[in-house]
């Protein structure tokens, strides 16, 4: 069960992919919320963590992976364009990159915190891909206010009960107030 600021994003990504992700998958830094999408009977998952493995210089051959997933990583990279280009390089033809990041968020060094990305910024970073399958954001003024009051609200779990106030807030999206943004791009 995802927390407030990521619930909607993971739900939308799960809807986009419908069935399971299969093939060679590179997961960068904490992709636990993608695990239920990955069919481990037909997937080989290689997990790495930034900064131990530098996303600017991925240690893999060209055209190695069917998917590259970086979840809340690119805001911590000094050169996000280089990292996105590296994800492109290691993808096979028609491979899919999934990059999630934040927009309205407090500074959280890991080890550094350099950037915030709008949908337009993510599209620009992925301009060399052949197709943008999805580029969205989630947030609303209520969630922003709650997150400013306390991190407890940011990390509160969202129940699947449709009429829960937490569920309603987590599914309410005002596109001009994104807390998180994400892009799915095809090589």
Coordinates of C-alpha atoms in Angstrom, one line a residue:
X1 CA 0.0 0.0 0.0
X2 CA 1.6 3.2 -1.2
X3 CA 1.6 6.5 0.8
X4 CA -0.2 9.7 0.0
X5 CA 2.3 11.4 -2.4
X6 CA 2.8 8.3 -4.5
X7 CA -0.5 6.4 -4.4
X8 CA -2.0 7.9 -7.5
X9 CA 1.2 7.7 -9.5
X10 CA 1.7 3.9 -8.9
X11 CA -2.0 3.3 -9.6
X12 CA -1.8 5.1 -12.9
X13 CA 1.4 3.3 -13.9
X14 CA -0.2 -0.1 -13.0
X15 CA -3.2 0.8 -15.2
X16 CA -0.9 1.9 -18.1
X17 CA 1.0 -1.5 -18.1
X18 CA -2.1 -3.6 -17.4
X19 CA -0.4 -6.9 -17.5
X20 CA 3.0 -7.7 -16.0
X21 CA 6.3 -6.3 -17.0
X22 CA 8.5 -9.1 -18.5
X23 CA 12.0 -9.3 -19.8
X24 CA 15.3 -7.9 -18.7
X25 CA 14.7 -5.1 -16.1
X26 CA 17.1 -2.6 -14.5
X27 CA 15.7 -1.2 -11.3
X28 CA 17.5 1.8 -9.9
X29 CA 17.1 2.6 -6.1
X30 CA 14.1 1.2 -4.3
X31 CA 11.6 -0.1 -6.9
X32 CA 9.5 -1.9 -4.3
X33 CA 6.3 -0.3 -5.5
X34 CA 6.8 -1.8 -8.9
X35 CA 7.3 -5.3 -7.7
X36 CA 3.7 -6.3 -8.2
X37 CA 3.9 -5.3 -11.8
X38 CA 6.9 -7.5 -12.5
X39 CA 6.2 -11.1 -13.5
X40 CA 9.2 -12.8 -11.9
X41 CA 8.4 -16.0 -13.9
X42 CA 9.2 -14.1 -17.1
X43 CA 11.5 -11.4 -15.9
X44 CA 15.1 -11.0 -14.8
X45 CA 15.5 -8.1 -12.4
X46 CA 18.8 -6.4 -11.9
X47 CA 18.6 -4.0 -8.9
X48 CA 21.2 -1.3 -8.3
X49 CA 21.3 1.5 -5.8
X50 CA 22.4 5.1 -6.4
X51 CA 24.9 6.4 -5.4
X52 CA 26.7 3.0 -5.0
X53 CA 26.2 2.6 -8.8
X54 CA 26.3 5.9 -10.6
X55 CA 23.4 6.3 -12.9
X56 CA 25.4 8.8 -15.0
X57 CA 27.7 5.9 -16.0
X58 CA 25.7 2.6 -16.0
X59 CA 28.1 -0.4 -16.1
X60 CA 26.1 -2.3 -18.7
X61 CA 26.4 -2.8 -22.5
X62 CA 24.3 -1.0 -25.0
X63 CA 20.9 -2.5 -25.7
X64 CA 20.8 -4.8 -22.6
X65 CA 17.4 -4.1 -20.9
X66 CA 13.7 -4.2 -21.9
X67 CA 12.9 -1.8 -19.0
X68 CA 14.8 0.8 -16.9
X69 CA 13.0 1.9 -13.9
X70 CA 14.3 4.8 -11.7
X71 CA 12.0 5.7 -8.9
X72 CA 12.6 9.1 -7.2
X73 CA 16.2 9.2 -8.3
X74 CA 16.8 11.8 -11.0
X75 CA 16.3 14.8 -8.7
X76 CA 19.4 13.6 -6.8
X77 CA 21.7 13.5 -9.9
X78 CA 24.0 16.4 -10.8
X79 CA 23.4 15.7 -14.5
X80 CA 19.9 14.2 -15.0
X81 CA 20.3 14.5 -18.8
X82 CA 23.3 12.3 -18.8
X83 CA 21.5 9.7 -16.6
X84 CA 18.4 9.7 -18.8
X85 CA 20.7 9.3 -21.8
X86 CA 22.4 6.4 -20.1
X87 CA 19.0 4.7 -19.5
X88 CA 18.3 5.2 -23.2
X89 CA 21.7 3.7 -24.1
X90 CA 21.2 0.5 -22.1
X91 CA 17.6 -0.1 -23.4
X92 CA 17.0 -2.5 -26.2
X93 CA 15.1 -1.2 -29.3
X94 CA 11.5 -0.5 -28.2
X95 CA 12.6 -0.7 -24.6
X96 CA 10.8 1.3 -22.0
X97 CA 12.2 3.8 -19.5
X98 CA 10.1 4.8 -16.4
X99 CA 11.4 7.7 -14.4
X100 CA 9.5 9.1 -11.4
X101 CA 10.5 12.2 -9.5
X102 CA 9.2 15.0 -7.4
X103 CA 8.1 18.6 -8.1
X104 CA 6.7 20.1 -4.9
X105 CA 8.8 18.5 -2.2
X106 CA 11.0 19.5 0.6
X107 CA 14.8 19.2 0.2
X108 CA 15.9 15.7 0.9
X109 CA 19.6 15.0 0.4
X110 CA 20.4 11.5 -0.8
X111 CA 23.3 12.3 -0.9
X112 CA 22.4 15.6 -2.7
X113 CA 19.1 17.1 -3.9
X114 CA 19.6 19.2 -7.1
X115 CA 16.4 19.4 -9.2
X116 CA 12.6 19.5 -9.5
X117 CA 10.9 18.4 -12.7
X118 CA 7.7 19.5 -14.3
X119 CA 6.1 17.4 -17.0
X120 CA 7.6 19.7 -19.6
X121 CA 11.0 19.2 -18.0
X122 CA 10.6 15.4 -18.1
X123 CA 9.6 15.5 -21.8
X124 CA 12.7 17.6 -22.5
X125 CA 14.9 15.1 -20.8
X126 CA 13.4 12.3 -22.8
X127 CA 13.3 14.1 -26.1
X128 CA 15.6 11.5 -27.8
X129 CA 13.2 8.7 -27.2
X130 CA 10.9 7.7 -30.1
X131 CA 7.7 8.0 -28.1
X132 CA 6.4 9.3 -24.8
X133 CA 3.8 6.8 -23.6
X134 CA 2.8 8.8 -20.5
X135 CA 3.9 12.0 -18.8
X136 CA 1.9 13.0 -15.8
X137 CA 1.9 14.5 -12.4
X138 CA -0.2 14.2 -9.2
X139 CA -0.9 16.7 -6.4
X140 CA -3.5 18.9 -5.0
X141 CA -3.7 21.9 -2.6
X142 CA -5.1 19.7 0.2
X143 CA -2.2 17.3 0.0
X144 CA 0.4 20.1 -0.2
X145 CA -1.1 21.7 2.9
X146 CA -1.1 18.4 4.8
X147 CA 2.5 17.7 3.7
X148 CA 3.6 21.2 4.9
X149 CA 2.0 20.6 8.3
X150 CA 3.8 17.3 8.9
X151 CA 5.7 14.5 7.2
X152 CA 3.3 12.1 8.9
X153 CA 0.7 13.2 6.4
X154 CA 3.1 12.7 3.5
X155 CA 3.9 9.2 4.5
X156 CA 0.4 8.1 5.6
X157 CA -0.8 4.9 4.0
X158 CA -3.8 5.0 1.7
X159 CA -6.5 2.4 2.2
X160 CA -8.4 1.0 -0.8
X161 CA -11.7 1.9 0.9
X162 CA -13.3 4.2 -1.7
X163 CA -15.0 6.5 0.8
X164 CA -12.0 7.0 3.1
X165 CA -11.0 10.7 3.3
X166 CA -7.4 9.6 2.8
X167 CA -8.4 7.7 -0.4
X168 CA -10.4 10.6 -1.7
X169 CA -7.4 13.1 -1.2
X170 CA -5.0 10.6 -2.7
X171 CA -7.1 10.3 -5.9
X172 CA -7.9 14.0 -6.3
X173 CA -5.5 15.5 -8.8
X174 CA -5.1 19.2 -9.6
X175 CA -2.6 19.1 -12.5
X176 CA -1.2 22.5 -11.8
X177 CA 0.0 21.4 -8.3
X178 CA 2.1 18.3 -8.9
X179 CA 3.9 16.9 -5.9
X180 CA 5.2 14.0 -8.0
X181 CA 5.8 13.7 -11.7
X182 CA 6.6 10.7 -13.9
X183 CA 7.3 9.8 -17.5
X184 CA 7.2 6.5 -19.5
X185 CA 9.2 6.7 -22.7
X186 CA 9.9 4.2 -25.4
X187 CA 13.3 3.9 -27.2

